[in-house]
Amino acid sequence: MKFPFFRLRSIACHHVFPNQSLPLQYLHLSSYSSTSDSSILNEVLTILRTVNPIEPALEPLVPFLSPSIVNSIIQKIQSPRLGFRFFIWAAKRQRLRSSDSRNAIIDMLLKSNGFDLYWKTLEELRAGDISVVSDAFLVLISGYKKVGDCEKALESFGKMKDFKCEPDVLTYNAILHILLQKQVFFLALTVYNQMLKSNCMPGRATYSILIDGLCKSGRTHDALKMLDEMTRRGILPNKITYTIIISGLCQVKRADDAYRLFIKMKDSGCNRDSAVYNALLNGFCKLRRVDEALAHLRSFEKDGFLLGVRGYSSLIDGLFRAKRCSEACTWYTKMLEEGIEPDIILYGIMIRGLSETGKVKEAMKLLNDMTERGIVPDTYCYNALIKGYCDMGLLDQARSLQVEILNRDSFPNTCTYTILISGMCRNGMVDDAQKIFNEMEKTGCFPSVITFNTLIDGLCKAGELEKANLMFYRMEIGRNPSLFLRLSQGGNRVPDSASLKAMVEQYCGSGLIHKAYKILLQLADNGNVPDIFTYNILIHAFCKTHNINGALKLFKELQLQGLTPDSVTYGTLINGLQRVGREEDSFRILQHMEENGCRPSISVLNSLMTWLCRRRKISVAFSLWLKYLRDISGREDEAVKLIEEYLEKGEVEKAVQGLLEMDFKLNDFTLSPYTIFLIGLCQSGRFEQALNIFSILEDCKVIVTPPSCVKLIHGLCKRGHLDLAIGVFLYTLNNGFMLMPRVCNYLLRSLLLSKDKKNHAYELLGRMRFIGYDLDAYLYRRTKSLLPGPWNTREMENVAPG
């Protein structure tokens, strides 16, 4: 029901001006119809200009306001402070809110002193005990984000508690978006948990923001968990959510998982656009599975997908990665014939692909072609060419191209210098690499973690461990002192990442989210705090020089810095400890690895099992492998238990047979443990068992490696089992293996010195020549002296290979 406008006016005026005559303009406007938007607009503008406080006078007009009228009023208000105050009042009603009015206020904030005026308005409202709602802070946060002041945006979010204002889902989304853009993922998840605790239910947009951030950081496992949580809450993913996570899976080389999710998306009836098709094509191409990508392309085209420049870029990139250069060029030509113009991304792919295959001249021509088409080459294109020259050892040409970048006003970036430093280090020019490194800062280009790691690695490989250490400390100090050093030494100690996490959560809970953000951002902004790769390089260098205590010191330090050791860290330390005979310490590191949720990789287990076998602890090595198998899903516990029983009885052959059967059944065969066990048995002098395993592997069509054969041949010869040694050697010849001279000469001499095996030696020499052995260079002088007459007599040459 609509009331006469004069009735509303009289109520408002009586409330605002008790015992006073009505202003003339009120009497003049009172005859206007309530159906007129312009009348409402003018009436509100009049109140804003003449009444203070405005809120009571505006209340009777609420039924006649709409989002469009609110936006029009904001646009017409001359005074920003009145506009802010009116917006904050209108935002208390859900139906009066709109993105248009929010954008209008954000535009006002960006004008001179806009933010200061807005804060003064908020302070006035608080002083007058007038409540505000979340939208009042949403515009403030969005405004600060627009000018790039994320810290102020977060500070505004934290101050909401001072105004007794609870964030709504839109405000939380805005903050999460900022945090994820700045890659402060840990803090973003803390804010998300705070959102749940405050009973503010996340929406589809919230989950899309979180999933996108997690995917971009490579944390697809957490992104998939977030997707599961989203569906558990009854929120179905839409096209955007699916596309984000499919792209994320492809980025971390999980193209098969991405395709399965694509099928799920298709089955759910969710619309698909070119973005998701291109993401899948790119995912398979990045893995060099171009044939599968082409097969999927044919399927996508049936759905109506048209291959554009982005799709062509993915296919051409995949073909270059798969070393199918001519096919990549053919697809490029096909694209041009279809009238599709290449963009700067595709030019970069072509230049990089041609450069990596040594075709730097063709790449250079393409760079010129690019310029002729009016596309200015970016630093990525130049960097691809510079890397091509460096890979070919043409370092002078690479340096000349760097100068050309400067002449074209396209300044070299950190990647340019890193490529040059890497090229110098690979070619043994470490001193020149250091000069380039020092040159960087003079041009205003700061080294990245990768730059530091490249140079530190080069110095380590050149034996310059002291210089590498100095570079490490320079990296740790960075352009500013490392925040972790200050935190670890101050009163509020933060010795590890767990303590840092607790501290951040505490700040967030107290509304000091901006303070938590500053701490985390300073850590990241320090720029060149050594990462796990830096520590791995140095730990490897220390282990290589048998300075295991130095390596262990670094291992402790990296954890104090909040870093998590990876399988490379653990594997390097375990191998280093075994090399210096500290077996117990190596197993303590293995235990530490498992306790920290880092499953030992096969390479780490191989290292441990190899050292155990060298110490004749084959059963311990075998048990270690079985423990690993128990932890892998799909392994039948009964099957593993039976193998363990065989091992306890000393029936190694049966244990190996059972292990092979289990591997073949699961289609998950790994040769390395069998090789380690076989060599271990040889090292322990258990040649009969070693030979039995050799026979089992041969019967199962498993290729026995040359090192295993060498150990067997040498041990059998030493024990006088020459016939058995011949059998193993014939196995290597039949499989085309060419063994090292030492073992071949040892076997031949053993045969030539025996009473009845000389003819076997001649036969083996004939077979060796037949498969490509250079006997003149291969045979030792002592071996040749045992042959009758000239060692390569017709008698030996006429022996036909069997």
PDB file of C-alpha atoms in Angstrom, residues 75-326:
ATOM      1  CA  GLN A  75      26.380   9.930  -8.313  1.00  0.00           C
ATOM      2  CA  LYS A  76      24.694  13.334  -7.753  1.00  0.00           C
ATOM      3  CA  ILE A  77      26.042  14.095  -4.284  1.00  0.00           C
ATOM      4  CA  GLN A  78      28.689  16.811  -4.401  1.00  0.00           C
ATOM      5  CA  SER A  79      30.097  16.173  -0.922  1.00  0.00           C
ATOM      6  CA  PRO A  80      32.032  12.868  -0.624  1.00  0.00           C
ATOM      7  CA  ARG A  81      31.387  12.692   3.134  1.00  0.00           C
ATOM      8  CA  LEU A  82      27.621  12.926   2.624  1.00  0.00           C
ATOM      9  CA  GLY A  83      27.872  10.323  -0.114  1.00  0.00           C
ATOM     10  CA  PHE A  84      29.803   7.977   2.159  1.00  0.00           C
ATOM     11  CA  ARG A  85      27.361   8.454   5.000  1.00  0.00           C
ATOM     12  CA  PHE A  86      24.319   7.875   2.770  1.00  0.00           C
ATOM     13  CA  PHE A  87      25.899   4.746   1.274  1.00  0.00           C
ATOM     14  CA  ILE A  88      26.677   3.311   4.715  1.00  0.00           C
ATOM     15  CA  TRP A  89      23.078   3.997   5.822  1.00  0.00           C
ATOM     16  CA  ALA A  90      21.578   2.417   2.663  1.00  0.00           C
ATOM     17  CA  ALA A  91      23.875  -0.627   2.890  1.00  0.00           C
ATOM     18  CA  LYS A  92      22.103  -1.720   6.089  1.00  0.00           C
ATOM     19  CA  ARG A  93      19.280  -2.995   3.857  1.00  0.00           C
ATOM     20  CA  GLN A  94      20.158  -6.016   1.792  1.00  0.00           C
ATOM     21  CA  ARG A  95      17.729  -5.044  -0.998  1.00  0.00           C
ATOM     22  CA  LEU A  96      19.347  -1.612  -1.455  1.00  0.00           C
ATOM     23  CA  ARG A  97      22.851  -2.972  -1.988  1.00  0.00           C
ATOM     24  CA  SER A  98      24.347  -3.204  -5.459  1.00  0.00           C
ATOM     25  CA  SER A  99      27.728  -3.494  -7.141  1.00  0.00           C
ATOM     26  CA  ASP A 100      27.006  -0.190  -8.969  1.00  0.00           C
ATOM     27  CA  SER A 101      26.708   1.803  -5.750  1.00  0.00           C
ATOM     28  CA  ARG A 102      29.796   0.081  -4.308  1.00  0.00           C
ATOM     29  CA  ASN A 103      31.777   0.961  -7.449  1.00  0.00           C
ATOM     30  CA  ALA A 104      30.580   4.556  -7.253  1.00  0.00           C
ATOM     31  CA  ILE A 105      31.855   4.832  -3.668  1.00  0.00           C
ATOM     32  CA  ILE A 106      35.171   3.214  -4.624  1.00  0.00           C
ATOM     33  CA  ASP A 107      35.579   5.877  -7.340  1.00  0.00           C
ATOM     34  CA  MET A 108      34.998   8.562  -4.677  1.00  0.00           C
ATOM     35  CA  LEU A 109      37.583   6.927  -2.412  1.00  0.00           C
ATOM     36  CA  LEU A 110      40.208   7.140  -5.161  1.00  0.00           C
ATOM     37  CA  LYS A 111      39.878  10.915  -5.367  1.00  0.00           C
ATOM     38  CA  SER A 112      42.025  13.276  -3.292  1.00  0.00           C
ATOM     39  CA  ASN A 113      41.760  12.554   0.453  1.00  0.00           C
ATOM     40  CA  GLY A 114      38.972  10.061  -0.246  1.00  0.00           C
ATOM     41  CA  PHE A 115      40.211   7.403   2.165  1.00  0.00           C
ATOM     42  CA  ASP A 116      40.837   9.937   4.959  1.00  0.00           C
ATOM     43  CA  LEU A 117      37.330  11.377   4.548  1.00  0.00           C
ATOM     44  CA  TYR A 118      35.829   7.908   4.636  1.00  0.00           C
ATOM     45  CA  TRP A 119      37.611   7.040   7.892  1.00  0.00           C
ATOM     46  CA  LYS A 120      36.429  10.340   9.410  1.00  0.00           C
ATOM     47  CA  THR A 121      32.881   9.417   8.390  1.00  0.00           C
ATOM     48  CA  LEU A 122      33.211   6.034  10.093  1.00  0.00           C
ATOM     49  CA  GLU A 123      34.591   7.665  13.240  1.00  0.00           C
ATOM     50  CA  GLU A 124      31.623  10.107  13.300  1.00  0.00           C
ATOM     51  CA  LEU A 125      29.204   7.200  13.093  1.00  0.00           C
ATOM     52  CA  ARG A 126      30.962   5.373  15.900  1.00  0.00           C
ATOM     53  CA  ALA A 127      30.944   8.508  18.072  1.00  0.00           C
ATOM     54  CA  GLY A 128      27.195   8.836  17.427  1.00  0.00           C
ATOM     55  CA  ASP A 129      26.677   5.165  18.283  1.00  0.00           C
ATOM     56  CA  ILE A 130      25.363   4.511  14.759  1.00  0.00           C
ATOM     57  CA  SER A 131      25.976   0.960  13.612  1.00  0.00           C
ATOM     58  CA  VAL A 132      27.599   0.009  10.311  1.00  0.00           C
ATOM     59  CA  VAL A 133      27.425  -3.161   8.250  1.00  0.00           C
ATOM     60  CA  SER A 134      30.002  -5.182   6.371  1.00  0.00           C
ATOM     61  CA  ASP A 135      29.421  -3.380   3.046  1.00  0.00           C
ATOM     62  CA  ALA A 136      30.846  -0.223   4.638  1.00  0.00           C
ATOM     63  CA  PHE A 137      34.207  -1.971   4.952  1.00  0.00           C
ATOM     64  CA  LEU A 138      33.925  -3.960   1.719  1.00  0.00           C
ATOM     65  CA  VAL A 139      34.216  -0.755  -0.349  1.00  0.00           C
ATOM     66  CA  LEU A 140      37.163   0.381   1.763  1.00  0.00           C
ATOM     67  CA  ILE A 141      38.968  -2.951   1.292  1.00  0.00           C
ATOM     68  CA  SER A 142      38.210  -2.924  -2.451  1.00  0.00           C
ATOM     69  CA  GLY A 143      39.453   0.650  -2.754  1.00  0.00           C
ATOM     70  CA  TYR A 144      42.764  -0.095  -1.060  1.00  0.00           C
ATOM     71  CA  LYS A 145      43.145  -3.181  -3.244  1.00  0.00           C
ATOM     72  CA  LYS A 146      42.583  -1.069  -6.354  1.00  0.00           C
ATOM     73  CA  VAL A 147      45.432   1.298  -5.403  1.00  0.00           C
ATOM     74  CA  GLY A 148      47.655  -1.672  -4.496  1.00  0.00           C
ATOM     75  CA  ASP A 149      47.754  -1.011  -0.742  1.00  0.00           C
ATOM     76  CA  CYS A 150      46.987  -4.548   0.449  1.00  0.00           C
ATOM     77  CA  GLU A 151      48.311  -3.858   3.933  1.00  0.00           C
ATOM     78  CA  LYS A 152      45.771  -1.049   4.448  1.00  0.00           C
ATOM     79  CA  ALA A 153      43.027  -3.317   3.098  1.00  0.00           C
ATOM     80  CA  LEU A 154      43.910  -5.946   5.685  1.00  0.00           C
ATOM     81  CA  GLU A 155      44.181  -3.328   8.420  1.00  0.00           C
ATOM     82  CA  SER A 156      40.656  -2.161   7.522  1.00  0.00           C
ATOM     83  CA  PHE A 157      39.411  -5.735   7.789  1.00  0.00           C
ATOM     84  CA  GLY A 158      41.013  -6.033  11.214  1.00  0.00           C
ATOM     85  CA  LYS A 159      39.392  -2.787  12.426  1.00  0.00           C
ATOM     86  CA  MET A 160      35.865  -4.068  11.764  1.00  0.00           C
ATOM     87  CA  LYS A 161      35.779  -5.414  15.331  1.00  0.00           C
ATOM     88  CA  ASP A 162      36.290  -1.874  16.673  1.00  0.00           C
ATOM     89  CA  PHE A 163      33.042  -0.877  14.955  1.00  0.00           C
ATOM     90  CA  LYS A 164      31.202  -4.013  16.182  1.00  0.00           C
ATOM     91  CA  CYS A 165      30.833  -5.018  12.566  1.00  0.00           C
ATOM     92  CA  GLU A 166      30.946  -8.676  11.523  1.00  0.00           C
ATOM     93  CA  PRO A 167      32.360  -9.492   8.044  1.00  0.00           C
ATOM     94  CA  ASP A 168      29.934 -11.089   5.609  1.00  0.00           C
ATOM     95  CA  VAL A 169      30.798 -13.583   2.871  1.00  0.00           C
ATOM     96  CA  LEU A 170      31.583 -10.846   0.312  1.00  0.00           C
ATOM     97  CA  THR A 171      34.051  -9.159   2.669  1.00  0.00           C
ATOM     98  CA  TYR A 172      35.748 -12.459   3.487  1.00  0.00           C
ATOM     99  CA  ASN A 173      35.953 -13.221  -0.234  1.00  0.00           C
ATOM    100  CA  ALA A 174      37.612  -9.851  -0.916  1.00  0.00           C
ATOM    101  CA  ILE A 175      40.227 -10.488   1.807  1.00  0.00           C
ATOM    102  CA  LEU A 176      40.872 -14.061   0.654  1.00  0.00           C
ATOM    103  CA  HIS A 177      41.345 -12.812  -2.890  1.00  0.00           C
ATOM    104  CA  ILE A 178      43.979 -10.308  -1.729  1.00  0.00           C
ATOM    105  CA  LEU A 179      45.847 -12.867   0.381  1.00  0.00           C
ATOM    106  CA  LEU A 180      45.917 -15.444  -2.390  1.00  0.00           C
ATOM    107  CA  GLN A 181      47.029 -12.875  -4.962  1.00  0.00           C
ATOM    108  CA  LYS A 182      49.939 -12.024  -2.649  1.00  0.00           C
ATOM    109  CA  GLN A 183      50.557 -15.788  -2.253  1.00  0.00           C
ATOM    110  CA  VAL A 184      50.196 -15.730   1.534  1.00  0.00           C
ATOM    111  CA  PHE A 185      48.427 -19.090   1.386  1.00  0.00           C
ATOM    112  CA  PHE A 186      48.873 -20.037   5.007  1.00  0.00           C
ATOM    113  CA  LEU A 187      47.256 -16.792   6.158  1.00  0.00           C
ATOM    114  CA  ALA A 188      44.408 -17.229   3.645  1.00  0.00           C
ATOM    115  CA  LEU A 189      43.556 -20.644   5.096  1.00  0.00           C
ATOM    116  CA  THR A 190      43.709 -19.186   8.610  1.00  0.00           C
ATOM    117  CA  VAL A 191      41.184 -16.493   7.575  1.00  0.00           C
ATOM    118  CA  TYR A 192      38.983 -19.186   5.989  1.00  0.00           C
ATOM    119  CA  ASN A 193      38.969 -21.105   9.291  1.00  0.00           C
ATOM    120  CA  GLN A 194      38.114 -17.884  11.114  1.00  0.00           C
ATOM    121  CA  MET A 195      35.211 -17.424   8.687  1.00  0.00           C
ATOM    122  CA  LEU A 196      33.840 -20.861   9.569  1.00  0.00           C
ATOM    123  CA  LYS A 197      34.231 -20.229  13.305  1.00  0.00           C
ATOM    124  CA  SER A 198      32.188 -17.026  13.004  1.00  0.00           C
ATOM    125  CA  ASN A 199      29.351 -19.007  11.348  1.00  0.00           C
ATOM    126  CA  CYS A 200      29.736 -17.093   8.085  1.00  0.00           C
ATOM    127  CA  MET A 201      28.987 -19.772   5.504  1.00  0.00           C
ATOM    128  CA  PRO A 202      31.291 -19.724   2.461  1.00  0.00           C
ATOM    129  CA  GLY A 203      29.677 -19.706  -0.972  1.00  0.00           C
ATOM    130  CA  ARG A 204      30.687 -21.008  -4.392  1.00  0.00           C
ATOM    131  CA  ALA A 205      32.727 -17.851  -5.017  1.00  0.00           C
ATOM    132  CA  THR A 206      34.651 -18.393  -1.750  1.00  0.00           C
ATOM    133  CA  TYR A 207      35.628 -21.912  -2.742  1.00  0.00           C
ATOM    134  CA  SER A 208      36.510 -20.852  -6.286  1.00  0.00           C
ATOM    135  CA  ILE A 209      38.877 -18.198  -4.865  1.00  0.00           C
ATOM    136  CA  LEU A 210      40.494 -20.694  -2.464  1.00  0.00           C
ATOM    137  CA  ILE A 211      40.764 -23.485  -5.038  1.00  0.00           C
ATOM    138  CA  ASP A 212      42.272 -21.074  -7.583  1.00  0.00           C
ATOM    139  CA  GLY A 213      44.871 -19.862  -5.074  1.00  0.00           C
ATOM    140  CA  LEU A 214      45.801 -23.377  -3.974  1.00  0.00           C
ATOM    141  CA  CYS A 215      46.082 -24.554  -7.589  1.00  0.00           C
ATOM    142  CA  LYS A 216      48.302 -21.621  -8.548  1.00  0.00           C
ATOM    143  CA  SER A 217      50.612 -22.459  -5.628  1.00  0.00           C
ATOM    144  CA  GLY A 218      50.850 -26.078  -6.835  1.00  0.00           C
ATOM    145  CA  ARG A 219      48.895 -27.385  -3.841  1.00  0.00           C
ATOM    146  CA  THR A 220      46.366 -29.310  -5.935  1.00  0.00           C
ATOM    147  CA  HIS A 221      45.994 -31.972  -3.242  1.00  0.00           C
ATOM    148  CA  ASP A 222      44.656 -29.299  -0.871  1.00  0.00           C
ATOM    149  CA  ALA A 223      42.565 -27.831  -3.708  1.00  0.00           C
ATOM    150  CA  LEU A 224      40.884 -31.204  -4.270  1.00  0.00           C
ATOM    151  CA  LYS A 225      40.189 -31.464  -0.523  1.00  0.00           C
ATOM    152  CA  MET A 226      38.597 -28.018  -0.714  1.00  0.00           C
ATOM    153  CA  LEU A 227      36.469 -29.222  -3.651  1.00  0.00           C
ATOM    154  CA  ASP A 228      35.310 -32.202  -1.547  1.00  0.00           C
ATOM    155  CA  GLU A 229      34.502 -29.892   1.363  1.00  0.00           C
ATOM    156  CA  MET A 230      32.539 -27.655  -0.993  1.00  0.00           C
ATOM    157  CA  THR A 231      30.368 -30.538  -2.266  1.00  0.00           C
ATOM    158  CA  ARG A 232      29.876 -31.868   1.301  1.00  0.00           C
ATOM    159  CA  ARG A 233      28.360 -28.506   2.175  1.00  0.00           C
ATOM    160  CA  GLY A 234      25.887 -28.934  -0.677  1.00  0.00           C
ATOM    161  CA  ILE A 235      27.552 -26.413  -2.999  1.00  0.00           C
ATOM    162  CA  LEU A 236      27.932 -27.859  -6.481  1.00  0.00           C
ATOM    163  CA  PRO A 237      30.925 -26.726  -8.545  1.00  0.00           C
ATOM    164  CA  ASN A 238      30.122 -24.687 -11.640  1.00  0.00           C
ATOM    165  CA  LYS A 239      31.974 -24.187 -14.924  1.00  0.00           C
ATOM    166  CA  ILE A 240      34.444 -21.744 -13.355  1.00  0.00           C
ATOM    167  CA  THR A 241      35.284 -24.029 -10.411  1.00  0.00           C
ATOM    168  CA  TYR A 242      35.784 -27.057 -12.654  1.00  0.00           C
ATOM    169  CA  THR A 243      37.970 -25.084 -15.076  1.00  0.00           C
ATOM    170  CA  ILE A 244      40.138 -23.743 -12.239  1.00  0.00           C
ATOM    171  CA  ILE A 245      40.848 -27.169 -10.757  1.00  0.00           C
ATOM    172  CA  ILE A 246      41.283 -28.915 -14.125  1.00  0.00           C
ATOM    173  CA  SER A 247      43.836 -26.238 -15.086  1.00  0.00           C
ATOM    174  CA  GLY A 248      45.538 -26.643 -11.687  1.00  0.00           C
ATOM    175  CA  LEU A 249      45.820 -30.422 -12.081  1.00  0.00           C
ATOM    176  CA  CYS A 250      47.306 -29.953 -15.543  1.00  0.00           C
ATOM    177  CA  GLN A 251      49.857 -27.475 -14.183  1.00  0.00           C
ATOM    178  CA  VAL A 252      51.198 -30.076 -11.727  1.00  0.00           C
ATOM    179  CA  LYS A 253      51.355 -32.776 -14.427  1.00  0.00           C
ATOM    180  CA  ARG A 254      48.246 -34.652 -13.335  1.00  0.00           C
ATOM    181  CA  ALA A 255      46.618 -34.639 -16.756  1.00  0.00           C
ATOM    182  CA  ASP A 256      44.914 -38.026 -16.266  1.00  0.00           C
ATOM    183  CA  ASP A 257      43.237 -36.819 -13.059  1.00  0.00           C
ATOM    184  CA  ALA A 258      42.254 -33.628 -14.876  1.00  0.00           C
ATOM    185  CA  TYR A 259      40.667 -35.619 -17.691  1.00  0.00           C
ATOM    186  CA  ARG A 260      38.704 -37.761 -15.209  1.00  0.00           C
ATOM    187  CA  LEU A 261      37.376 -34.568 -13.610  1.00  0.00           C
ATOM    188  CA  PHE A 262      36.523 -33.269 -17.100  1.00  0.00           C
ATOM    189  CA  ILE A 263      34.414 -36.400 -17.725  1.00  0.00           C
ATOM    190  CA  LYS A 264      32.723 -35.850 -14.349  1.00  0.00           C
ATOM    191  CA  MET A 265      32.045 -32.257 -15.359  1.00  0.00           C
ATOM    192  CA  LYS A 266      30.581 -33.461 -18.662  1.00  0.00           C
ATOM    193  CA  ASP A 267      28.390 -36.089 -16.967  1.00  0.00           C
ATOM    194  CA  SER A 268      27.061 -33.527 -14.487  1.00  0.00           C
ATOM    195  CA  GLY A 269      25.702 -31.500 -17.415  1.00  0.00           C
ATOM    196  CA  CYS A 270      27.966 -28.540 -16.653  1.00  0.00           C
ATOM    197  CA  ASN A 271      28.687 -26.371 -19.714  1.00  0.00           C
ATOM    198  CA  ARG A 272      32.228 -26.457 -21.049  1.00  0.00           C
ATOM    199  CA  ASP A 273      33.993 -23.671 -22.901  1.00  0.00           C
ATOM    200  CA  SER A 274      37.276 -23.277 -24.789  1.00  0.00           C
ATOM    201  CA  ALA A 275      39.176 -22.540 -21.540  1.00  0.00           C
ATOM    202  CA  VAL A 276      38.715 -26.070 -20.165  1.00  0.00           C
ATOM    203  CA  TYR A 277      39.449 -27.726 -23.538  1.00  0.00           C
ATOM    204  CA  ASN A 278      42.640 -25.693 -23.933  1.00  0.00           C
ATOM    205  CA  ALA A 279      43.691 -26.462 -20.348  1.00  0.00           C
ATOM    206  CA  LEU A 280      43.431 -30.224 -21.019  1.00  0.00           C
ATOM    207  CA  LEU A 281      45.293 -30.013 -24.331  1.00  0.00           C
ATOM    208  CA  ASN A 282      48.029 -28.019 -22.606  1.00  0.00           C
ATOM    209  CA  GLY A 283      48.188 -30.526 -19.726  1.00  0.00           C
ATOM    210  CA  PHE A 284      48.839 -33.521 -21.988  1.00  0.00           C
ATOM    211  CA  CYS A 285      51.246 -31.555 -24.202  1.00  0.00           C
ATOM    212  CA  LYS A 286      53.295 -30.396 -21.197  1.00  0.00           C
ATOM    213  CA  LEU A 287      53.806 -34.113 -20.391  1.00  0.00           C
ATOM    214  CA  ARG A 288      54.925 -34.701 -24.016  1.00  0.00           C
ATOM    215  CA  ARG A 289      51.907 -36.942 -24.549  1.00  0.00           C
ATOM    216  CA  VAL A 290      51.100 -35.216 -27.802  1.00  0.00           C
ATOM    217  CA  ASP A 291      49.492 -38.221 -29.501  1.00  0.00           C
ATOM    218  CA  GLU A 292      46.969 -38.438 -26.652  1.00  0.00           C
ATOM    219  CA  ALA A 293      46.392 -34.680 -26.897  1.00  0.00           C
ATOM    220  CA  LEU A 294      45.661 -35.055 -30.624  1.00  0.00           C
ATOM    221  CA  ALA A 295      43.254 -37.930 -29.918  1.00  0.00           C
ATOM    222  CA  HIS A 296      41.455 -35.762 -27.329  1.00  0.00           C
ATOM    223  CA  LEU A 297      41.409 -32.890 -29.817  1.00  0.00           C
ATOM    224  CA  ARG A 298      39.416 -34.987 -32.296  1.00  0.00           C
ATOM    225  CA  SER A 299      36.930 -35.775 -29.500  1.00  0.00           C
ATOM    226  CA  PHE A 300      36.739 -32.094 -28.463  1.00  0.00           C
ATOM    227  CA  GLU A 301      36.078 -31.014 -32.054  1.00  0.00           C
ATOM    228  CA  LYS A 302      33.001 -33.260 -32.082  1.00  0.00           C
ATOM    229  CA  ASP A 303      31.730 -31.182 -29.136  1.00  0.00           C
ATOM    230  CA  GLY A 304      32.112 -28.072 -31.290  1.00  0.00           C
ATOM    231  CA  PHE A 305      35.525 -26.931 -30.015  1.00  0.00           C
ATOM    232  CA  LEU A 306      37.540 -24.900 -32.556  1.00  0.00           C
ATOM    233  CA  LEU A 307      41.321 -24.871 -32.314  1.00  0.00           C
ATOM    234  CA  GLY A 308      42.542 -21.306 -31.875  1.00  0.00           C
ATOM    235  CA  VAL A 309      45.923 -19.710 -31.292  1.00  0.00           C
ATOM    236  CA  ARG A 310      46.033 -20.961 -27.688  1.00  0.00           C
ATOM    237  CA  GLY A 311      45.318 -24.563 -28.711  1.00  0.00           C
ATOM    238  CA  TYR A 312      47.923 -24.395 -31.489  1.00  0.00           C
ATOM    239  CA  SER A 313      50.415 -22.969 -28.978  1.00  0.00           C
ATOM    240  CA  SER A 314      49.867 -25.967 -26.663  1.00  0.00           C
ATOM    241  CA  LEU A 315      50.284 -28.537 -29.456  1.00  0.00           C
ATOM    242  CA  ILE A 316      53.381 -26.865 -30.925  1.00  0.00           C
ATOM    243  CA  ASP A 317      54.904 -26.549 -27.439  1.00  0.00           C
ATOM    244  CA  GLY A 318      54.175 -30.245 -26.752  1.00  0.00           C
ATOM    245  CA  LEU A 319      55.742 -31.339 -30.044  1.00  0.00           C
ATOM    246  CA  PHE A 320      58.905 -29.355 -29.283  1.00  0.00           C
ATOM    247  CA  ARG A 321      59.034 -30.890 -25.803  1.00  0.00           C
ATOM    248  CA  ALA A 322      58.721 -34.355 -27.377  1.00  0.00           C
ATOM    249  CA  LYS A 323      61.668 -33.510 -29.714  1.00  0.00           C
ATOM    250  CA  ARG A 324      59.348 -33.584 -32.752  1.00  0.00           C
ATOM    251  CA  CYS A 325      60.638 -30.326 -34.178  1.00  0.00           C
ATOM    252  CA  SER A 326      59.587 -30.856 -37.826  1.00  0.00           C
TER     253      SER A 326
END
